[in-house]
Amino acid sequence: MVTRKRAETEAKQHSLKIRLDDMITISPKTEKQKEFFDAYQQGHYFCALSGVAGTGKTYIAFYKALEEVLDKSNPYQKLVIIRSSVQSREMGHLPGDADEKMSMFTEPYKQIAAELFKRRDAWDRLVEQDYVEFLSTSFIRGTTFNNAIVILDESQNCTMHELDTIITRIGHTSKFFLCGDYRQVDLTKKNDKSGLLEFLQILRSMKEFTEIEFSVSDIVRSSLVKNYIIAKMKYEDSK
């Protein structure tokens, strides 16, 4: 009897749709997080969140974007998350279809969604309701993102060609946010070079662009991560 009731409860929860009221409210934890929250509130729609790992860049961008997408009173219909296809080239030999191969790249967003909505299936429900979409750069040429909020995550793993392709896909009534850390480039092949620093230099000449640089003082993931990154930066500076 208990098992049956539990199954019925889980089935009911599984069918529930995601709503804005279901999402927890978060507040900025550091000065740079507050700077982003303030910029978002002021209507900034083209912004780079760059800097060291563990500072919550992706988390807060995901939160603010989804907050607007779920609000029916504004024109933003979908959150689109993009990551480089260059990083995933070596996955071709793995078993499974394209969705299964890319699932490892959506795991961070599943974790964020689960935390924001306090339910493990939050990401899947958001996808089902067409509120969020995950794409690799292989599938965006020819696409235009209208009425969307686009987050380019792990932007340091994009080549200049990919970055150029992504920004030229941004259409009417859309926002574009980049998250990344130029110190954490995962590209290993000779012909694959991160274009982030060059891209940022170009963007800095645009009046629409806002850049927020996160430092070690903004690390919120854990004290271990903070102390490790401080030690690593000291080591690299000494070489």
PDB file of C-alpha atoms in Angstrom:
ATOM      1  CA  MET A   1       0.000   0.000   0.000  1.00  0.00           C
ATOM      2  CA  VAL A   2       2.805   2.361   0.925  1.00  0.00           C
ATOM      3  CA  THR A   3       4.625   1.511  -2.295  1.00  0.00           C
ATOM      4  CA  ARG A   4       1.505   2.208  -4.346  1.00  0.00           C
ATOM      5  CA  LYS A   5       0.910   5.560  -2.672  1.00  0.00           C
ATOM      6  CA  ARG A   6       4.525   6.486  -3.184  1.00  0.00           C
ATOM      7  CA  ALA A   7       4.283   5.564  -6.865  1.00  0.00           C
ATOM      8  CA  GLU A   8       1.130   7.661  -7.244  1.00  0.00           C
ATOM      9  CA  THR A   9       2.778  10.601  -5.504  1.00  0.00           C
ATOM     10  CA  GLU A  10       5.866  10.377  -7.706  1.00  0.00           C
ATOM     11  CA  ALA A  11       3.721  10.088 -10.837  1.00  0.00           C
ATOM     12  CA  LYS A  12       1.764  13.194  -9.828  1.00  0.00           C
ATOM     13  CA  GLN A  13       4.935  15.147  -9.120  1.00  0.00           C
ATOM     14  CA  HIS A  14       6.385  13.998 -12.422  1.00  0.00           C
ATOM     15  CA  SER A  15       3.436  15.488 -14.296  1.00  0.00           C
ATOM     16  CA  LEU A  16       3.539  18.872 -12.604  1.00  0.00           C
ATOM     17  CA  LYS A  17       4.580  21.719 -14.852  1.00  0.00           C
ATOM     18  CA  ILE A  18       7.309  24.157 -13.896  1.00  0.00           C
ATOM     19  CA  ARG A  19       6.125  27.660 -12.969  1.00  0.00           C
ATOM     20  CA  LEU A  20       7.920  30.824 -11.929  1.00  0.00           C
ATOM     21  CA  ASP A  21       6.415  30.572  -8.443  1.00  0.00           C
ATOM     22  CA  ASP A  22       8.127  27.193  -8.032  1.00  0.00           C
ATOM     23  CA  MET A  23      11.609  28.695  -8.322  1.00  0.00           C
ATOM     24  CA  ILE A  24      13.458  29.706  -5.175  1.00  0.00           C
ATOM     25  CA  THR A  25      14.659  33.290  -4.800  1.00  0.00           C
ATOM     26  CA  ILE A  26      18.401  33.806  -4.579  1.00  0.00           C
ATOM     27  CA  SER A  27      20.386  36.886  -3.656  1.00  0.00           C
ATOM     28  CA  PRO A  28      23.907  37.845  -4.730  1.00  0.00           C
ATOM     29  CA  LYS A  29      26.611  36.491  -2.440  1.00  0.00           C
ATOM     30  CA  THR A  30      29.520  38.677  -3.545  1.00  0.00           C
ATOM     31  CA  GLU A  31      30.099  42.198  -4.866  1.00  0.00           C
ATOM     32  CA  LYS A  32      30.557  40.977  -8.436  1.00  0.00           C
ATOM     33  CA  GLN A  33      27.413  38.878  -8.283  1.00  0.00           C
ATOM     34  CA  LYS A  34      25.568  41.977  -7.075  1.00  0.00           C
ATOM     35  CA  GLU A  35      27.099  43.960  -9.930  1.00  0.00           C
ATOM     36  CA  PHE A  36      25.605  41.468 -12.374  1.00  0.00           C
ATOM     37  CA  PHE A  37      22.205  41.492 -10.650  1.00  0.00           C
ATOM     38  CA  ASP A  38      22.195  45.302 -10.769  1.00  0.00           C
ATOM     39  CA  ALA A  39      23.238  45.372 -14.434  1.00  0.00           C
ATOM     40  CA  TYR A  40      20.502  42.887 -15.295  1.00  0.00           C
ATOM     41  CA  GLN A  41      17.931  44.941 -13.414  1.00  0.00           C
ATOM     42  CA  GLN A  42      19.050  48.061 -15.304  1.00  0.00           C
ATOM     43  CA  GLY A  43      18.355  46.346 -18.621  1.00  0.00           C
ATOM     44  CA  HIS A  44      21.849  45.370 -19.737  1.00  0.00           C
ATOM     45  CA  TYR A  45      21.352  42.697 -22.381  1.00  0.00           C
ATOM     46  CA  PHE A  46      24.873  41.983 -23.649  1.00  0.00           C
ATOM     47  CA  CYS A  47      27.292  40.969 -20.926  1.00  0.00           C
ATOM     48  CA  ALA A  48      30.366  38.836 -20.275  1.00  0.00           C
ATOM     49  CA  LEU A  49      30.858  37.164 -16.904  1.00  0.00           C
ATOM     50  CA  SER A  50      34.479  36.126 -16.870  1.00  0.00           C
ATOM     51  CA  GLY A  51      36.957  35.092 -14.230  1.00  0.00           C
ATOM     52  CA  VAL A  52      38.035  32.251 -12.005  1.00  0.00           C
ATOM     53  CA  ALA A  53      36.110  29.039 -11.378  1.00  0.00           C
ATOM     54  CA  GLY A  54      33.662  28.623  -8.511  1.00  0.00           C
ATOM     55  CA  THR A  55      32.294  32.169  -8.562  1.00  0.00           C
ATOM     56  CA  GLY A  56      28.759  31.235  -9.643  1.00  0.00           C
ATOM     57  CA  LYS A  57      28.896  32.861 -13.074  1.00  0.00           C
ATOM     58  CA  THR A  58      26.790  30.256 -14.850  1.00  0.00           C
ATOM     59  CA  TYR A  59      24.488  29.815 -11.859  1.00  0.00           C
ATOM     60  CA  ILE A  60      23.446  33.457 -11.605  1.00  0.00           C
ATOM     61  CA  ALA A  61      23.163  33.899 -15.384  1.00  0.00           C
ATOM     62  CA  PHE A  62      20.935  30.799 -15.553  1.00  0.00           C
ATOM     63  CA  TYR A  63      18.826  32.041 -12.635  1.00  0.00           C
ATOM     64  CA  LYS A  64      18.223  35.564 -13.951  1.00  0.00           C
ATOM     65  CA  ALA A  65      17.546  34.351 -17.487  1.00  0.00           C
ATOM     66  CA  LEU A  66      15.080  31.686 -16.389  1.00  0.00           C
ATOM     67  CA  GLU A  67      13.371  34.156 -14.088  1.00  0.00           C
ATOM     68  CA  GLU A  68      12.503  36.261 -17.125  1.00  0.00           C
ATOM     69  CA  VAL A  69      11.645  33.366 -19.428  1.00  0.00           C
ATOM     70  CA  LEU A  70       9.120  31.994 -16.930  1.00  0.00           C
ATOM     71  CA  ASP A  71       7.561  35.428 -16.459  1.00  0.00           C
ATOM     72  CA  LYS A  72       4.727  35.657 -18.988  1.00  0.00           C
ATOM     73  CA  SER A  73       4.722  39.463 -18.868  1.00  0.00           C
ATOM     74  CA  ASN A  74       7.881  39.874 -20.958  1.00  0.00           C
ATOM     75  CA  PRO A  75       8.782  38.859 -24.534  1.00  0.00           C
ATOM     76  CA  TYR A  76      11.492  36.304 -23.746  1.00  0.00           C
ATOM     77  CA  GLN A  77      10.201  32.867 -24.662  1.00  0.00           C
ATOM     78  CA  LYS A  78      13.199  30.597 -24.210  1.00  0.00           C
ATOM     79  CA  LEU A  79      16.584  30.221 -22.543  1.00  0.00           C
ATOM     80  CA  VAL A  80      19.147  28.847 -24.998  1.00  0.00           C
ATOM     81  CA  ILE A  81      22.392  27.462 -23.590  1.00  0.00           C
ATOM     82  CA  ILE A  82      25.251  26.977 -26.037  1.00  0.00           C
ATOM     83  CA  ARG A  83      28.578  25.235 -25.637  1.00  0.00           C
ATOM     84  CA  SER A  84      31.413  24.639 -28.075  1.00  0.00           C
ATOM     85  CA  SER A  85      31.313  21.582 -30.315  1.00  0.00           C
ATOM     86  CA  VAL A  86      35.127  21.597 -30.471  1.00  0.00           C
ATOM     87  CA  GLN A  87      35.276  20.302 -26.911  1.00  0.00           C
ATOM     88  CA  SER A  88      33.009  17.375 -27.784  1.00  0.00           C
ATOM     89  CA  ARG A  89      34.686  16.191 -31.000  1.00  0.00           C
ATOM     90  CA  GLU A  90      36.324  13.261 -29.245  1.00  0.00           C
ATOM     91  CA  MET A  91      32.893  11.951 -28.194  1.00  0.00           C
ATOM     92  CA  GLY A  92      32.089  10.574 -31.642  1.00  0.00           C
ATOM     93  CA  HIS A  93      33.352   7.104 -30.804  1.00  0.00           C
ATOM     94  CA  LEU A  94      31.200   6.789 -27.687  1.00  0.00           C
ATOM     95  CA  PRO A  95      28.025   4.645 -27.806  1.00  0.00           C
ATOM     96  CA  GLY A  96      24.584   6.251 -27.895  1.00  0.00           C
ATOM     97  CA  ASP A  97      22.777   8.831 -29.981  1.00  0.00           C
ATOM     98  CA  ALA A  98      23.582  12.555 -30.106  1.00  0.00           C
ATOM     99  CA  ASP A  99      21.395  13.365 -27.091  1.00  0.00           C
ATOM    100  CA  GLU A 100      23.041  10.661 -25.002  1.00  0.00           C
ATOM    101  CA  LYS A 101      26.513  11.824 -25.968  1.00  0.00           C
ATOM    102  CA  MET A 102      25.698  15.429 -25.111  1.00  0.00           C
ATOM    103  CA  SER A 103      24.037  14.561 -21.807  1.00  0.00           C
ATOM    104  CA  MET A 104      27.339  14.934 -19.962  1.00  0.00           C
ATOM    105  CA  PHE A 105      27.429  18.577 -21.048  1.00  0.00           C
ATOM    106  CA  THR A 106      23.910  19.276 -19.758  1.00  0.00           C
ATOM    107  CA  GLU A 107      24.639  17.826 -16.307  1.00  0.00           C
ATOM    108  CA  PRO A 108      25.687  21.188 -14.762  1.00  0.00           C
ATOM    109  CA  TYR A 109      22.393  22.759 -15.844  1.00  0.00           C
ATOM    110  CA  LYS A 110      20.394  19.808 -14.541  1.00  0.00           C
ATOM    111  CA  GLN A 111      22.048  20.378 -11.166  1.00  0.00           C
ATOM    112  CA  ILE A 112      21.305  24.106 -11.210  1.00  0.00           C
ATOM    113  CA  ALA A 113      17.674  23.535 -12.222  1.00  0.00           C
ATOM    114  CA  ALA A 114      17.238  20.872  -9.527  1.00  0.00           C
ATOM    115  CA  GLU A 115      18.542  23.290  -6.898  1.00  0.00           C
ATOM    116  CA  LEU A 116      16.433  26.223  -8.095  1.00  0.00           C
ATOM    117  CA  PHE A 117      13.203  24.214  -8.150  1.00  0.00           C
ATOM    118  CA  LYS A 118      13.995  21.656  -5.450  1.00  0.00           C
ATOM    119  CA  ARG A 119      13.090  18.765  -7.732  1.00  0.00           C
ATOM    120  CA  ARG A 120      15.392  16.440  -9.607  1.00  0.00           C
ATOM    121  CA  ASP A 121      13.360  16.446 -12.816  1.00  0.00           C
ATOM    122  CA  ALA A 122      13.290  20.245 -13.177  1.00  0.00           C
ATOM    123  CA  TRP A 123      15.581  20.372 -16.223  1.00  0.00           C
ATOM    124  CA  ASP A 124      13.599  17.701 -18.069  1.00  0.00           C
ATOM    125  CA  ARG A 125      10.330  19.484 -17.336  1.00  0.00           C
ATOM    126  CA  LEU A 126      11.768  22.812 -18.542  1.00  0.00           C
ATOM    127  CA  VAL A 127      12.881  21.158 -21.780  1.00  0.00           C
ATOM    128  CA  GLU A 128       9.475  19.519 -22.224  1.00  0.00           C
ATOM    129  CA  GLN A 129       7.742  22.871 -21.760  1.00  0.00           C
ATOM    130  CA  ASP A 130      10.128  24.454 -24.294  1.00  0.00           C
ATOM    131  CA  TYR A 131      11.505  26.934 -21.773  1.00  0.00           C
ATOM    132  CA  VAL A 132      15.113  25.833 -22.208  1.00  0.00           C
ATOM    133  CA  GLU A 133      17.182  24.403 -25.019  1.00  0.00           C
ATOM    134  CA  PHE A 134      20.754  23.141 -25.085  1.00  0.00           C
ATOM    135  CA  LEU A 135      22.788  23.386 -28.303  1.00  0.00           C
ATOM    136  CA  SER A 136      26.336  22.832 -29.398  1.00  0.00           C
ATOM    137  CA  THR A 137      27.904  25.218 -31.888  1.00  0.00           C
ATOM    138  CA  SER A 138      27.627  22.504 -34.574  1.00  0.00           C
ATOM    139  CA  PHE A 139      23.892  23.111 -34.854  1.00  0.00           C
ATOM    140  CA  ILE A 140      23.478  26.885 -34.837  1.00  0.00           C
ATOM    141  CA  ARG A 141      24.545  28.049 -38.302  1.00  0.00           C
ATOM    142  CA  GLY A 142      21.549  29.421 -40.153  1.00  0.00           C
ATOM    143  CA  THR A 143      19.634  29.822 -36.893  1.00  0.00           C
ATOM    144  CA  THR A 144      18.361  33.140 -35.536  1.00  0.00           C
ATOM    145  CA  PHE A 145      17.519  33.513 -31.852  1.00  0.00           C
ATOM    146  CA  ASN A 146      14.579  35.901 -31.527  1.00  0.00           C
ATOM    147  CA  ASN A 147      12.798  36.565 -28.232  1.00  0.00           C
ATOM    148  CA  ALA A 148      15.390  34.468 -26.448  1.00  0.00           C
ATOM    149  CA  ILE A 149      18.005  34.764 -23.751  1.00  0.00           C
ATOM    150  CA  VAL A 150      21.203  33.101 -24.928  1.00  0.00           C
ATOM    151  CA  ILE A 151      23.945  31.960 -22.567  1.00  0.00           C
ATOM    152  CA  LEU A 152      27.251  30.894 -24.080  1.00  0.00           C
ATOM    153  CA  ASP A 153      28.839  28.804 -21.352  1.00  0.00           C
ATOM    154  CA  GLU A 154      32.485  27.733 -21.096  1.00  0.00           C
ATOM    155  CA  SER A 155      33.189  30.367 -23.720  1.00  0.00           C
ATOM    156  CA  GLN A 156      36.939  29.898 -23.315  1.00  0.00           C
ATOM    157  CA  ASN A 157      36.582  26.613 -25.235  1.00  0.00           C
ATOM    158  CA  CYS A 158      35.231  28.358 -28.346  1.00  0.00           C
ATOM    159  CA  THR A 159      37.401  29.221 -31.298  1.00  0.00           C
ATOM    160  CA  MET A 160      37.160  32.719 -32.773  1.00  0.00           C
ATOM    161  CA  HIS A 161      35.174  31.252 -35.668  1.00  0.00           C
ATOM    162  CA  GLU A 162      32.616  29.767 -33.258  1.00  0.00           C
ATOM    163  CA  LEU A 163      32.326  33.000 -31.267  1.00  0.00           C
ATOM    164  CA  ASP A 164      31.780  34.952 -34.463  1.00  0.00           C
ATOM    165  CA  THR A 165      29.105  32.472 -35.554  1.00  0.00           C
ATOM    166  CA  ILE A 166      27.284  32.606 -32.211  1.00  0.00           C
ATOM    167  CA  ILE A 167      27.052  36.375 -31.853  1.00  0.00           C
ATOM    168  CA  THR A 168      25.773  36.754 -35.408  1.00  0.00           C
ATOM    169  CA  ARG A 169      22.849  34.437 -34.545  1.00  0.00           C
ATOM    170  CA  ILE A 170      21.402  36.883 -31.968  1.00  0.00           C
ATOM    171  CA  GLY A 171      18.148  38.294 -33.309  1.00  0.00           C
ATOM    172  CA  HIS A 172      15.465  40.764 -32.246  1.00  0.00           C
ATOM    173  CA  THR A 173      14.379  41.161 -28.618  1.00  0.00           C
ATOM    174  CA  SER A 174      17.102  38.883 -27.290  1.00  0.00           C
ATOM    175  CA  LYS A 175      19.819  38.972 -24.661  1.00  0.00           C
ATOM    176  CA  PHE A 176      23.285  37.464 -24.869  1.00  0.00           C
ATOM    177  CA  PHE A 177      25.527  36.483 -21.954  1.00  0.00           C
ATOM    178  CA  LEU A 178      28.951  34.865 -22.021  1.00  0.00           C
ATOM    179  CA  CYS A 179      30.371  32.873 -19.114  1.00  0.00           C
ATOM    180  CA  GLY A 180      33.935  31.629 -19.031  1.00  0.00           C
ATOM    181  CA  ASP A 181      37.443  31.641 -17.632  1.00  0.00           C
ATOM    182  CA  TYR A 182      40.322  32.074 -20.074  1.00  0.00           C
ATOM    183  CA  ARG A 183      42.578  30.181 -17.626  1.00  0.00           C
ATOM    184  CA  GLN A 184      40.575  26.966 -18.072  1.00  0.00           C
ATOM    185  CA  VAL A 185      40.887  26.246 -21.784  1.00  0.00           C
ATOM    186  CA  ASP A 186      40.285  22.553 -22.556  1.00  0.00           C
ATOM    187  CA  LEU A 187      41.301  22.680 -26.220  1.00  0.00           C
ATOM    188  CA  THR A 188      44.235  20.362 -26.897  1.00  0.00           C
ATOM    189  CA  LYS A 189      44.463  19.981 -30.666  1.00  0.00           C
ATOM    190  CA  LYS A 190      47.035  22.034 -32.532  1.00  0.00           C
ATOM    191  CA  ASN A 191      44.545  23.850 -34.754  1.00  0.00           C
ATOM    192  CA  ASP A 192      42.054  24.552 -31.978  1.00  0.00           C
ATOM    193  CA  LYS A 193      42.799  27.853 -30.269  1.00  0.00           C
ATOM    194  CA  SER A 194      40.573  29.726 -27.841  1.00  0.00           C
ATOM    195  CA  GLY A 195      39.274  32.952 -29.313  1.00  0.00           C
ATOM    196  CA  LEU A 196      37.881  34.374 -26.081  1.00  0.00           C
ATOM    197  CA  LEU A 197      40.525  36.997 -25.331  1.00  0.00           C
ATOM    198  CA  GLU A 198      40.482  38.296 -28.911  1.00  0.00           C
ATOM    199  CA  PHE A 199      36.675  38.258 -28.883  1.00  0.00           C
ATOM    200  CA  LEU A 200      36.534  40.266 -25.659  1.00  0.00           C
ATOM    201  CA  GLN A 201      38.881  42.863 -27.127  1.00  0.00           C
ATOM    202  CA  ILE A 202      36.441  43.373 -30.000  1.00  0.00           C
ATOM    203  CA  LEU A 203      33.413  43.523 -27.704  1.00  0.00           C
ATOM    204  CA  ARG A 204      34.986  46.168 -25.468  1.00  0.00           C
ATOM    205  CA  SER A 205      34.685  48.660 -28.332  1.00  0.00           C
ATOM    206  CA  MET A 206      30.888  48.202 -28.411  1.00  0.00           C
ATOM    207  CA  LYS A 207      28.760  50.560 -26.322  1.00  0.00           C
ATOM    208  CA  GLU A 208      26.192  47.803 -25.677  1.00  0.00           C
ATOM    209  CA  PHE A 209      28.747  45.559 -24.004  1.00  0.00           C
ATOM    210  CA  THR A 210      29.162  45.103 -20.244  1.00  0.00           C
ATOM    211  CA  GLU A 211      32.015  43.100 -18.754  1.00  0.00           C
ATOM    212  CA  ILE A 212      32.149  41.803 -15.188  1.00  0.00           C
ATOM    213  CA  GLU A 213      35.398  40.191 -14.051  1.00  0.00           C
ATOM    214  CA  PHE A 214      35.185  37.775 -11.120  1.00  0.00           C
ATOM    215  CA  SER A 215      38.244  37.229  -8.901  1.00  0.00           C
ATOM    216  CA  VAL A 216      39.248  34.833  -6.127  1.00  0.00           C
ATOM    217  CA  SER A 217      37.392  36.990  -3.608  1.00  0.00           C
ATOM    218  CA  ASP A 218      34.163  36.040  -5.428  1.00  0.00           C
ATOM    219  CA  ILE A 219      34.612  32.256  -5.122  1.00  0.00           C
ATOM    220  CA  VAL A 220      31.576  30.763  -3.399  1.00  0.00           C
ATOM    221  CA  ARG A 221      31.836  27.053  -4.259  1.00  0.00           C
ATOM    222  CA  SER A 222      33.936  26.099  -1.238  1.00  0.00           C
ATOM    223  CA  SER A 223      36.931  27.191   0.816  1.00  0.00           C
ATOM    224  CA  LEU A 224      38.920  24.302  -0.659  1.00  0.00           C
ATOM    225  CA  VAL A 225      38.341  25.553  -4.207  1.00  0.00           C
ATOM    226  CA  LYS A 226      39.210  29.106  -3.185  1.00  0.00           C
ATOM    227  CA  ASN A 227      42.447  28.121  -1.444  1.00  0.00           C
ATOM    228  CA  TYR A 228      43.465  25.837  -4.310  1.00  0.00           C
ATOM    229  CA  ILE A 229      42.960  28.528  -6.953  1.00  0.00           C
ATOM    230  CA  ILE A 230      44.919  31.031  -4.867  1.00  0.00           C
ATOM    231  CA  ALA A 231      47.761  28.515  -4.525  1.00  0.00           C
ATOM    232  CA  LYS A 232      47.638  27.673  -8.231  1.00  0.00           C
ATOM    233  CA  MET A 233      47.764  31.333  -9.270  1.00  0.00           C
ATOM    234  CA  LYS A 234      50.755  31.937  -6.980  1.00  0.00           C
ATOM    235  CA  TYR A 235      52.513  28.923  -8.472  1.00  0.00           C
ATOM    236  CA  GLU A 236      51.858  30.056 -12.040  1.00  0.00           C
ATOM    237  CA  ASP A 237      53.026  33.591 -11.265  1.00  0.00           C
ATOM    238  CA  SER A 238      56.277  32.230  -9.843  1.00  0.00           C
ATOM    239  CA  LYS A 239      57.188  30.242 -12.955  1.00  0.00           C
TER     240      LYS A 239
END
